[in-house]
PDB file of C-alpha atoms in Angstrom:
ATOM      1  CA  UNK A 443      96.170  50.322  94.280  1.00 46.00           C
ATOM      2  CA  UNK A 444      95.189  47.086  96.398  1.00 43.00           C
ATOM      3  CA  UNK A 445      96.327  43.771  95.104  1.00 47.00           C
ATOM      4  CA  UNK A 446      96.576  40.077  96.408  1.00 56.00           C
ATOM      5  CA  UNK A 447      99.829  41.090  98.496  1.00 68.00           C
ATOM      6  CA  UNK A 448      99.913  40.845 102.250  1.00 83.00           C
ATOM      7  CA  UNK A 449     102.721  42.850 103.961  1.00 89.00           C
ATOM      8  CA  UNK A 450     104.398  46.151 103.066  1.00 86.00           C
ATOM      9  CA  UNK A 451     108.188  45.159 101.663  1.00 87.00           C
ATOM     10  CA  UNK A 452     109.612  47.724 104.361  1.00 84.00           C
ATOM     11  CA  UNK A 453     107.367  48.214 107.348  1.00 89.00           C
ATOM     12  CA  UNK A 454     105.697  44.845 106.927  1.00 90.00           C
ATOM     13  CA  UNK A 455     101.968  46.172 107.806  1.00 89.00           C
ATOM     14  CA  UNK A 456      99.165  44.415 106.077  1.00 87.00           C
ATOM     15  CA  UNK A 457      97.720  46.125 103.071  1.00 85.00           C
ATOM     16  CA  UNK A 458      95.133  43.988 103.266  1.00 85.00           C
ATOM     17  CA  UNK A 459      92.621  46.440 101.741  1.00 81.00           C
ATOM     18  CA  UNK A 460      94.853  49.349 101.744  1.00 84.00           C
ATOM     19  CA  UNK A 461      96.567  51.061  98.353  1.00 84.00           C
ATOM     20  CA  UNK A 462     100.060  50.533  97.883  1.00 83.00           C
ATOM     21  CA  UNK A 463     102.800  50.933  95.190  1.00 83.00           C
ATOM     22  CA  UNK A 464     104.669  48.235  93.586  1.00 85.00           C
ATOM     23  CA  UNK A 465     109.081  48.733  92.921  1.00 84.00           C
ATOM     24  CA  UNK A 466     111.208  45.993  91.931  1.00 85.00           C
ATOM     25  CA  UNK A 467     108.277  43.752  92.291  1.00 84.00           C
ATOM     26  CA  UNK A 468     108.032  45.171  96.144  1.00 87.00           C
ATOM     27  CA  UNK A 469     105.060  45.796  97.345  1.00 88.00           C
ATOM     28  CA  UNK A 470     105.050  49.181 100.055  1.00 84.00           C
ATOM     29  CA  UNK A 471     101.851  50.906 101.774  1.00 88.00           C
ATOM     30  CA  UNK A 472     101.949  54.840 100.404  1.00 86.00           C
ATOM     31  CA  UNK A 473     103.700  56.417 103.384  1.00 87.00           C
ATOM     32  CA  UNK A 474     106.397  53.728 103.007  1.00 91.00           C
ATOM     33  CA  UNK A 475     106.949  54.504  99.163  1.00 84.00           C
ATOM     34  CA  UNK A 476     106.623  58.018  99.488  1.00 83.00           C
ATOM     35  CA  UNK A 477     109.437  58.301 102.262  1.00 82.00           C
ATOM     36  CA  UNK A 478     111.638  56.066 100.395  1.00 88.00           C
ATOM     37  CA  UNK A 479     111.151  57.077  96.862  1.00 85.00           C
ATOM     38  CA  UNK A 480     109.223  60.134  96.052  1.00 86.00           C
ATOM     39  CA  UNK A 481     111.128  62.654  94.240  1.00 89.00           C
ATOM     40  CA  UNK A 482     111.373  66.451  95.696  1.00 90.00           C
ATOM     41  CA  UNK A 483     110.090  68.655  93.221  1.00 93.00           C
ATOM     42  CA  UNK A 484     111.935  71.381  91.634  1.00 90.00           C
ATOM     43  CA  UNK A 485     109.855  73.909  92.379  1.00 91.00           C
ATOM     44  CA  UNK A 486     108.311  73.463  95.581  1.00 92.00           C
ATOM     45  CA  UNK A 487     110.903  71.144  97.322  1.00 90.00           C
ATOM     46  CA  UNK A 488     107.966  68.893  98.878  1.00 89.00           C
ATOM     47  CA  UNK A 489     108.213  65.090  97.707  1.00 89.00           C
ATOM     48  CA  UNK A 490     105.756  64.216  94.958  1.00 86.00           C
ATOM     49  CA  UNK A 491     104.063  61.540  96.157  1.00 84.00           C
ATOM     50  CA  UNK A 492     102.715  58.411  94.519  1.00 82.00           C
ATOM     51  CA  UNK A 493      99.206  59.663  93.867  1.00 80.00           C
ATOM     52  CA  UNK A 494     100.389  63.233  92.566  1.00 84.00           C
ATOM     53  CA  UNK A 495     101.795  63.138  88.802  1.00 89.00           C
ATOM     54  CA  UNK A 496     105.701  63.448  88.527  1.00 89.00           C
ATOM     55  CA  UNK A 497     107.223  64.944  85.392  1.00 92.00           C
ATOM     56  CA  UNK A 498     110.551  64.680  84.636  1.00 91.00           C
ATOM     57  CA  UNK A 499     113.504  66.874  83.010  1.00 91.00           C
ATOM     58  CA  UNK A 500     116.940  66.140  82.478  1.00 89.00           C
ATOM     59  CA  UNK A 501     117.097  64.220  85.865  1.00 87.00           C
ATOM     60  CA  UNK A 502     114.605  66.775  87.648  1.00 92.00           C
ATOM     61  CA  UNK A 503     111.455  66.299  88.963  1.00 93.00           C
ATOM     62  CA  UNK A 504     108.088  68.513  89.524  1.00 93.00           C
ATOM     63  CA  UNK A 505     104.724  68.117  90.522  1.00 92.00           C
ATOM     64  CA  UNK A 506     102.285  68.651  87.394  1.00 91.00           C
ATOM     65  CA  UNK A 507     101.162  71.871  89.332  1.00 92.00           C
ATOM     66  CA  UNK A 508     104.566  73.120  89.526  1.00 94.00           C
ATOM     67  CA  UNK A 509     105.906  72.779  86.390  1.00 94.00           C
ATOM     68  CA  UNK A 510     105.534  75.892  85.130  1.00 94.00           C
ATOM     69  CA  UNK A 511     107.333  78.660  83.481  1.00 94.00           C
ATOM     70  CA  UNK A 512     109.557  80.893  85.612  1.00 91.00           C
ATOM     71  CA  UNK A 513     109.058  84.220  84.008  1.00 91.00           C
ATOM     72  CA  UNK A 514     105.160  84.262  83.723  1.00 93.00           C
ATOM     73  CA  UNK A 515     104.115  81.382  85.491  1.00 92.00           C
ATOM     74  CA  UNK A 516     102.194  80.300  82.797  1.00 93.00           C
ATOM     75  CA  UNK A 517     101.637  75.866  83.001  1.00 93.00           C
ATOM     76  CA  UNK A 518     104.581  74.402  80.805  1.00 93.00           C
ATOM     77  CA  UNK A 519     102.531  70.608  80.682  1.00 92.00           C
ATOM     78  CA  UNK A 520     102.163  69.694  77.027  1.00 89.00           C
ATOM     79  CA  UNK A 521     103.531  73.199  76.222  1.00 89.00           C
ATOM     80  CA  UNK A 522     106.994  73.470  74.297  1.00 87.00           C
ATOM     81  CA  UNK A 523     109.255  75.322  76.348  1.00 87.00           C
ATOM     82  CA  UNK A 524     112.886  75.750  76.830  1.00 85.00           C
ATOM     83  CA  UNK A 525     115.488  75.796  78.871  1.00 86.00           C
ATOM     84  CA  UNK A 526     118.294  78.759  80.037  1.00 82.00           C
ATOM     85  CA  UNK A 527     120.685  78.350  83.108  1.00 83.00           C
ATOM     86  CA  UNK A 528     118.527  75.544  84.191  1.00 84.00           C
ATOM     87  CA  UNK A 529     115.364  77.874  84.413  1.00 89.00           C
ATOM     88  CA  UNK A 530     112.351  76.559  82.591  1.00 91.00           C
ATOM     89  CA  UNK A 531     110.362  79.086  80.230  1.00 90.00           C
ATOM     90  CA  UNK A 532     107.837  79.017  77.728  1.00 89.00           C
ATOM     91  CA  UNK A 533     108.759  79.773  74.020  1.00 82.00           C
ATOM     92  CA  UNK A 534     107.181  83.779  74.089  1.00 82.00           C
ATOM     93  CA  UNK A 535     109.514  84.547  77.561  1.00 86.00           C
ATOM     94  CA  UNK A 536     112.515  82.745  76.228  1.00 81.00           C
ATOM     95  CA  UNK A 537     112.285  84.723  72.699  1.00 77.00           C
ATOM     96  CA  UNK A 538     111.302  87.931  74.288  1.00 76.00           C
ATOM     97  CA  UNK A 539     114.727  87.203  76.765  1.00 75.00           C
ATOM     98  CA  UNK A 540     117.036  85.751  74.381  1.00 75.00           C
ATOM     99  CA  UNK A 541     116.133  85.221  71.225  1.00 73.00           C
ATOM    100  CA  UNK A 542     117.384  87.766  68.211  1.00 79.00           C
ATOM    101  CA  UNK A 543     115.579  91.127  67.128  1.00 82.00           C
ATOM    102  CA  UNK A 544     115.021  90.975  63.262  1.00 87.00           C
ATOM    103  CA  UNK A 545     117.158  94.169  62.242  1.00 86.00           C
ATOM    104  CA  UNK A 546     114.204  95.429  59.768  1.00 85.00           C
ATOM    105  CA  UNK A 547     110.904  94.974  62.044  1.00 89.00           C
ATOM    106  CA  UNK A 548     112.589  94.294  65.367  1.00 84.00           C
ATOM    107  CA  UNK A 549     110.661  91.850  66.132  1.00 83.00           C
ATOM    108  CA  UNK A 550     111.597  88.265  67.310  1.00 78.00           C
ATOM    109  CA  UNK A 551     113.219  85.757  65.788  1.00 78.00           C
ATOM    110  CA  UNK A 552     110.929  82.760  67.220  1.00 72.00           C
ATOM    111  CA  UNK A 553     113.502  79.969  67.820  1.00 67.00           C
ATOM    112  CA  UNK A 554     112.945  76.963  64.958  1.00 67.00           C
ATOM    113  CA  UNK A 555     112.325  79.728  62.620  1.00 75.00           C
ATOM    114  CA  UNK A 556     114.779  80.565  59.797  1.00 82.00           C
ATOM    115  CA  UNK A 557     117.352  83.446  60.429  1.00 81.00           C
ATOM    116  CA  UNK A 558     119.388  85.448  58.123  1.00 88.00           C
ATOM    117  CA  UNK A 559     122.758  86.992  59.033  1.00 86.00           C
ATOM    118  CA  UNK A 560     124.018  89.811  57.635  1.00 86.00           C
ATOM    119  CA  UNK A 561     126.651  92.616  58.754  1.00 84.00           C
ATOM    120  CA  UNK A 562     126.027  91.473  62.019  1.00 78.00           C
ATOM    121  CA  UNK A 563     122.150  91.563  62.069  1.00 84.00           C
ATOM    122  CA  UNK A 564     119.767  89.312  62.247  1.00 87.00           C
ATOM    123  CA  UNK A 565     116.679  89.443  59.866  1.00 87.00           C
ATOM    124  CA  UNK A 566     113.528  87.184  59.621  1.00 90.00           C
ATOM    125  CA  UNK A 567     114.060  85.599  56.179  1.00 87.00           C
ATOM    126  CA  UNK A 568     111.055  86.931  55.181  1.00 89.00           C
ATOM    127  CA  UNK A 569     111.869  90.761  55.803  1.00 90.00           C
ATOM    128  CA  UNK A 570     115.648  89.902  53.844  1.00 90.00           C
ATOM    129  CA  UNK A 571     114.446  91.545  50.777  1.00 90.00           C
ATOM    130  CA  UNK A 572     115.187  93.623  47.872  1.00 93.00           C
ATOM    131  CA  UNK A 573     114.612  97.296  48.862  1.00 89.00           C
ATOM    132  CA  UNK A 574     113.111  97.672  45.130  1.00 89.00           C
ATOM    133  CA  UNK A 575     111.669  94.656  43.740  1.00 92.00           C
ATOM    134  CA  UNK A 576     110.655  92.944  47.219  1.00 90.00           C
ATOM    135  CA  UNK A 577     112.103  89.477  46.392  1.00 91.00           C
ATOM    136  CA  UNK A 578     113.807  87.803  49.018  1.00 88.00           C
ATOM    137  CA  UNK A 579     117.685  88.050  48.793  1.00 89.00           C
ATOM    138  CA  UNK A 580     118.790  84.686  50.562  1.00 84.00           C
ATOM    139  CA  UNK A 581     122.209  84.194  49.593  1.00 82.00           C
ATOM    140  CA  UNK A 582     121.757  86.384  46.595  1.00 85.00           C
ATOM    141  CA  UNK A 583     125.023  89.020  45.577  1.00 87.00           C
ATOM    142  CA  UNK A 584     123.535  92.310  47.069  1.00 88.00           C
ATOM    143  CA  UNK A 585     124.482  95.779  47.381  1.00 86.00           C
ATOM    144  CA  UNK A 586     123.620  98.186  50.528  1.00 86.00           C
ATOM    145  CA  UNK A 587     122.992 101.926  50.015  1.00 86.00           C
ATOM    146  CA  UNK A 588     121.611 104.327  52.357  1.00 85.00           C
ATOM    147  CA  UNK A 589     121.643 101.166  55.026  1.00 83.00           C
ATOM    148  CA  UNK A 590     118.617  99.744  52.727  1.00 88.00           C
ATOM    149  CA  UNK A 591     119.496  96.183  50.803  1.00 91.00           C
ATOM    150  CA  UNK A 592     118.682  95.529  46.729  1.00 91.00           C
ATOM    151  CA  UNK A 593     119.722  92.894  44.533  1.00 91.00           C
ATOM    152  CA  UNK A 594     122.197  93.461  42.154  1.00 86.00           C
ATOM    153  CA  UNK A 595     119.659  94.294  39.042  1.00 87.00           C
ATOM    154  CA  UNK A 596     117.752  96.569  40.540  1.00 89.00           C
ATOM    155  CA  UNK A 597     121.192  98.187  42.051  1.00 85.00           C
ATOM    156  CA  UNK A 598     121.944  98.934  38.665  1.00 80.00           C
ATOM    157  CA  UNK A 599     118.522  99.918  37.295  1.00 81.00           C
ATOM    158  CA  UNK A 600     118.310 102.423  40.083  1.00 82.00           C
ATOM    159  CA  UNK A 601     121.813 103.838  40.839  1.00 80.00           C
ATOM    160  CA  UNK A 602     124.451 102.614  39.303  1.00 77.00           C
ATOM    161  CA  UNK A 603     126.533 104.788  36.820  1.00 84.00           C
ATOM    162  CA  UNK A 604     127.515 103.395  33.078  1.00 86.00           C
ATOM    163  CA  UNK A 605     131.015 104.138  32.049  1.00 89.00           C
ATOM    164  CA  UNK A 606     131.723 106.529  29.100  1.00 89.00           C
ATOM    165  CA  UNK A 607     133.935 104.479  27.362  1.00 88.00           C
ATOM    166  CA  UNK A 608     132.444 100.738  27.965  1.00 89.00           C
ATOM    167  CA  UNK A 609     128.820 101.681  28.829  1.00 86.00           C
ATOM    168  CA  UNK A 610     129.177  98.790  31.204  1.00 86.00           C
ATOM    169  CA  UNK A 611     128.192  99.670  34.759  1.00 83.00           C
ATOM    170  CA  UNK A 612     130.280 100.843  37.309  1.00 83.00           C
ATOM    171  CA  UNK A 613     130.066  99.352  40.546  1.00 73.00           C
ATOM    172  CA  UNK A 614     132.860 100.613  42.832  1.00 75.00           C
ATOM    173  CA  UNK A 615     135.175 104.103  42.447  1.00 77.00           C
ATOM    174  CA  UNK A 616     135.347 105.208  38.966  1.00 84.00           C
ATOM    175  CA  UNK A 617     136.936 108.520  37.475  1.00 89.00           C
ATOM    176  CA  UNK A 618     134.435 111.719  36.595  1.00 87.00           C
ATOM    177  CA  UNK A 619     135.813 113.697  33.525  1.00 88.00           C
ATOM    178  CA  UNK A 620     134.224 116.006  31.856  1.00 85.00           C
ATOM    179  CA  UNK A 621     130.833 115.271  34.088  1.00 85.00           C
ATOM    180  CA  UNK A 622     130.726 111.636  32.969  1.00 87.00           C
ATOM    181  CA  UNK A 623     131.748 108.524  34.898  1.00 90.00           C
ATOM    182  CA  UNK A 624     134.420 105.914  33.895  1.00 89.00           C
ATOM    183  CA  UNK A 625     135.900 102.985  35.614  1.00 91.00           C
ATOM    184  CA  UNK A 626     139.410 104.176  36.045  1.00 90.00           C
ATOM    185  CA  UNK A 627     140.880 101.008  33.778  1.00 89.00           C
ATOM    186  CA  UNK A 628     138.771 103.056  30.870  1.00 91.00           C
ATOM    187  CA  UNK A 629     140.241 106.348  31.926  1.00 91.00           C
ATOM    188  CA  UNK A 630     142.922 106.433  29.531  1.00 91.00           C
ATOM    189  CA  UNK A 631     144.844 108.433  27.761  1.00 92.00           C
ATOM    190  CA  UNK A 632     143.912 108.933  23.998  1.00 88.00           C
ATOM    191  CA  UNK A 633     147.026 108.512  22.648  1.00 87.00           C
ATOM    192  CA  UNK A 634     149.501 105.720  24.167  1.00 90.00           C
ATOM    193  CA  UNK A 635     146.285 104.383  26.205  1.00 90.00           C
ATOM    194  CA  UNK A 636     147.739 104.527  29.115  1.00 89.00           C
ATOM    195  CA  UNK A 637     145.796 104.709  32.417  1.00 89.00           C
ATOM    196  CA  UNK A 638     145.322 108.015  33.538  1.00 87.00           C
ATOM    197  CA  UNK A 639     143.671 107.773  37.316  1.00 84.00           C
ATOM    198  CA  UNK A 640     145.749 109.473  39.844  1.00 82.00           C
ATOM    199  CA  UNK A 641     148.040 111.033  37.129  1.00 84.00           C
ATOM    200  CA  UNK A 642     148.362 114.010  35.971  1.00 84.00           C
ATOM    201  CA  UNK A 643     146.937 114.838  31.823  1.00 86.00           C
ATOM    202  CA  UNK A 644     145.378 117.674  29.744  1.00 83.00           C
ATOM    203  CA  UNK A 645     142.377 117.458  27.929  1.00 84.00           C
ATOM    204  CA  UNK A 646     142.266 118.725  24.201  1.00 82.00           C
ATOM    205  CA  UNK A 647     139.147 118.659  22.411  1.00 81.00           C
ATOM    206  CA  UNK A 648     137.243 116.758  24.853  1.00 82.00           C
ATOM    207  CA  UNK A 649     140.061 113.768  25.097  1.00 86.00           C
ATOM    208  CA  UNK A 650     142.518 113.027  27.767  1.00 90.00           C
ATOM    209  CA  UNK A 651     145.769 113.166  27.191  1.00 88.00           C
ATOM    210  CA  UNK A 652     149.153 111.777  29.272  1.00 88.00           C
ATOM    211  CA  UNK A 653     152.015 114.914  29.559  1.00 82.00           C
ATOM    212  CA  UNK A 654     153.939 113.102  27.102  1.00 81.00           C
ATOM    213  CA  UNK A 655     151.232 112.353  24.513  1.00 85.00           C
ATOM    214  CA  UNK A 656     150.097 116.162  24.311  1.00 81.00           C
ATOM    215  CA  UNK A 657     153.773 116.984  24.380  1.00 76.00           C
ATOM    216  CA  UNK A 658     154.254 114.879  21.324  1.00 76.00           C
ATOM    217  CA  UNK A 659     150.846 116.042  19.437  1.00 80.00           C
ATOM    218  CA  UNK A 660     149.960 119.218  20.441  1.00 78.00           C
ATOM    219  CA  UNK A 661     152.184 121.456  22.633  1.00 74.00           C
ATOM    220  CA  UNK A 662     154.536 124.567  21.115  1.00 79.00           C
ATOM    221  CA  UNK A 663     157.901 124.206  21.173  1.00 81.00           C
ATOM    222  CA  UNK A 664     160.295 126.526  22.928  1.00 86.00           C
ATOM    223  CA  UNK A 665     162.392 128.714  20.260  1.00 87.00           C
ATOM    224  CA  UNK A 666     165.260 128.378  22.465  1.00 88.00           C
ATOM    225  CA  UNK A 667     165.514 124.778  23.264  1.00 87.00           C
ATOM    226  CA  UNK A 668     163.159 123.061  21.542  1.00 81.00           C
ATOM    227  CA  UNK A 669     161.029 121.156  24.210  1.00 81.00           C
ATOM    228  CA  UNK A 670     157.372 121.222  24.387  1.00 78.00           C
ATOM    229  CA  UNK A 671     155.789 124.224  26.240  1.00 77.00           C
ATOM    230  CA  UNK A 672     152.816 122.030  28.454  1.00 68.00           C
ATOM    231  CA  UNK A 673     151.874 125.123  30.875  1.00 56.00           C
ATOM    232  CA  UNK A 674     151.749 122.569  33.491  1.00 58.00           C
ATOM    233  CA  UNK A 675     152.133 123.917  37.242  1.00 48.00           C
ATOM    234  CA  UNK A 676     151.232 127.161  35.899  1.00 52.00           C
ATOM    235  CA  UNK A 677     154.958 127.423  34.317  1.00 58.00           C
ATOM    236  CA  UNK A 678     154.668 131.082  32.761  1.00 72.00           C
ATOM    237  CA  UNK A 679     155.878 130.802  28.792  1.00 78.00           C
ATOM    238  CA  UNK A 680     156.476 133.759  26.682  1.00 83.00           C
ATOM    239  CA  UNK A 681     154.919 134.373  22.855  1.00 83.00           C
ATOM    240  CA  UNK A 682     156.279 136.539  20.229  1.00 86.00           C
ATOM    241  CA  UNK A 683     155.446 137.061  16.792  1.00 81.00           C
ATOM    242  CA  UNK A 684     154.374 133.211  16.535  1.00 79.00           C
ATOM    243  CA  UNK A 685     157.123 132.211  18.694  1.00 87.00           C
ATOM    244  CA  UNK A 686     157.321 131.030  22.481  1.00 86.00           C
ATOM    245  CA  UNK A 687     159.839 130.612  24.859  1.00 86.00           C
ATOM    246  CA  UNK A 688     159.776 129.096  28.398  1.00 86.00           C
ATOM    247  CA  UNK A 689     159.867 131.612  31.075  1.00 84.00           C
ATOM    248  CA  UNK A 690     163.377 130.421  31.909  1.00 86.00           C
ATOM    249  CA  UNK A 691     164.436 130.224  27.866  1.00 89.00           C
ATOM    250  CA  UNK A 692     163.605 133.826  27.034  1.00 89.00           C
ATOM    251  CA  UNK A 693     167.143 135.331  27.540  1.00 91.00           C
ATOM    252  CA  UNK A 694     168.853 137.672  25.300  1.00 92.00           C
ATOM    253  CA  UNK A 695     170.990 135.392  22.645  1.00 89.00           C
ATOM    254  CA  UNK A 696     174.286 137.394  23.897  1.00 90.00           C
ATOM    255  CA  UNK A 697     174.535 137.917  27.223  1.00 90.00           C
ATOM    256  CA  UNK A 698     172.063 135.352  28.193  1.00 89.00           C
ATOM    257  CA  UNK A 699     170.502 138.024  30.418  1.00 91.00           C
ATOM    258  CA  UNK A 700     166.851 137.245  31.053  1.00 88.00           C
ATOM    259  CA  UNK A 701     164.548 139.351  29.130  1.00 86.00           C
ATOM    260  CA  UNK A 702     161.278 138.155  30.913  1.00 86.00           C
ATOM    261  CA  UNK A 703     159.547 141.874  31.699  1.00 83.00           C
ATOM    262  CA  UNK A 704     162.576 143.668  30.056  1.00 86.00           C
ATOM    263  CA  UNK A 705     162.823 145.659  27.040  1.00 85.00           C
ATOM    264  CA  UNK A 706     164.476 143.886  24.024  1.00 87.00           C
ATOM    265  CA  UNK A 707     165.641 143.843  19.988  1.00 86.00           C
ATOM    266  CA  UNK A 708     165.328 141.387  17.732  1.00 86.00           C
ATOM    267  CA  UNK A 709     168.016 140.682  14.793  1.00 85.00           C
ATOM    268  CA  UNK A 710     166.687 137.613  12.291  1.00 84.00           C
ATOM    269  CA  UNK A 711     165.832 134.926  14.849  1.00 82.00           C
ATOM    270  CA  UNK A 712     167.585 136.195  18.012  1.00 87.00           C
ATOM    271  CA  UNK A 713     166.224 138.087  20.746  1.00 89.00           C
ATOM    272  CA  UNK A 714     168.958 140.878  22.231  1.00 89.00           C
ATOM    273  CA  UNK A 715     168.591 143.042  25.510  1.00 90.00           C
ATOM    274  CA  UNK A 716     168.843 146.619  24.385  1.00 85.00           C
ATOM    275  CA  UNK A 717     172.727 146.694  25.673  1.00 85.00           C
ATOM    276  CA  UNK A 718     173.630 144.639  23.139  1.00 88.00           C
ATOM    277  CA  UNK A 719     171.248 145.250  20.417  1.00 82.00           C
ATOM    278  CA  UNK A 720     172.419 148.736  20.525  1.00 80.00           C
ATOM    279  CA  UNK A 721     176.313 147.635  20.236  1.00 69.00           C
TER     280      UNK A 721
END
């Protein structure tokens, strides 16, 4: 520029009719200026001198032809861009480099946009949807099968089992009797109700029953000492003319000899070997 003032501020030539710069109200010829103030660019190291455009980030300078970004080379002026390490790059480089892989279509998550997180993964919020009824899922109760997402009513529509006893659905273990499901706090035992899961019953017309219950209802009881014959463990029992005896029971009412695969005699309600049934 060429003004009214006479003598460069530092080397005190005219600029009479020469261009000069004006800092802190200083007036200095261009070569003056530049050597005193021009800021080395980033890029190519030379000063950027008074005529050339300077552009400025975070404290660091470039010439307008420099300022580009450092992956494609691509011009970053009026471009949004960003910044990693202190290396400039231009939104498509910086997502392709470091921005997250939505775990459905794998492609970028563009920074500014909105991401999901889930198990780990990223997802656009757009591709964070119901498997079945395509609805996004947000912050929605969900439930993952087969590594695929759904909401919780069309979990249930789809896959979920309905209890026996509650028809309500089931929607973690359960209990399979008789080829139907139950939630194992409805798997109970028809008689004292208690819970059955894990323990060991007998069924009896289609109902479960606890050891004791069946004991109590249904079970024979030993001629010899009157407990309930349950056949559990495959515990071998005896039967004779309408009466049964625990494998360990059936000895001869004498002797006590056991008479389990042994000949015997019977006098009124005993049960004799044949030494002393023939005495």
């Amino acid at each position: 520029m060429t003004s009214s003032h006479t003598d460069c501020h530092f080397c005190l030539q005219s600029l009479r009719g020469r261009k000069y710069a004006l800092r802190d109200e200083n007036a200095y010829c261009v070569p003056c200026y530049d050597s005193l103030y021009a800021n080395p660019c980033e890029e190519c190291k030379q000063p950027i001198e008074c005529n050339s455009k300077d552009l400025a980030y975070k404290g660091r300078h470039w010439h307008e032809g420099c300022f580009r970004c450092a992956k494609c080379s691509r011009s970053l002026v009026e471009k949004p861009f960003a910044a990693k390490d202190e290396v400039l790059l231009c939104t498509e480089c910086y997502s392709d480099e470091y921005s997250s892989k939505c775990f459905h279509c794998q492609k970028t998550i563009m920074p500014g946009s909105r991401k999901m997180e889930f198990k780990g993964s990223s997802w656009h919020e757009s591709c964070f949807v119901c498997q079945y009824c395509r609805q996004p899922l947000g912050t929605k109760p969900l439930i993952t099968k087969d590594n695929e997402n759904y909401c919780v009513p069309c979990f249930e529509k789809q896959f979920a089992h309905h209890c026996y006893a509650c028809k309500k659905v089931i929607t973690s273990g359960g209990v399979t009797y008789h080829d139907q499901p139950w939630h194992k706090e409805c798997f109970v035992c028809a008689g004292c109700k208690t819970q059955l899961s894990g323990q060991r019953f007998i069924s009896k017309d289609e109902y479960p029953y606890c050891v004791d219950c069946f004991s109590r209802f249904y079970a024979k009881k030993c001629a010899a000492c009157k407990k309930p014959i349950t056949a559990l463990g495959g515990a071998k029992y005896i039967s004779f003319e309408e009466r049964q005896w625990h494998g360990e029971c059936f000895n001869c009412s004498k002797c006590s000899v056991s008479l389990v695969g042994q000949e015997f005699l019977t006098r009124q309600d005993d049960i004799l070997c044949h030494e002393c049934g023939s005495a």
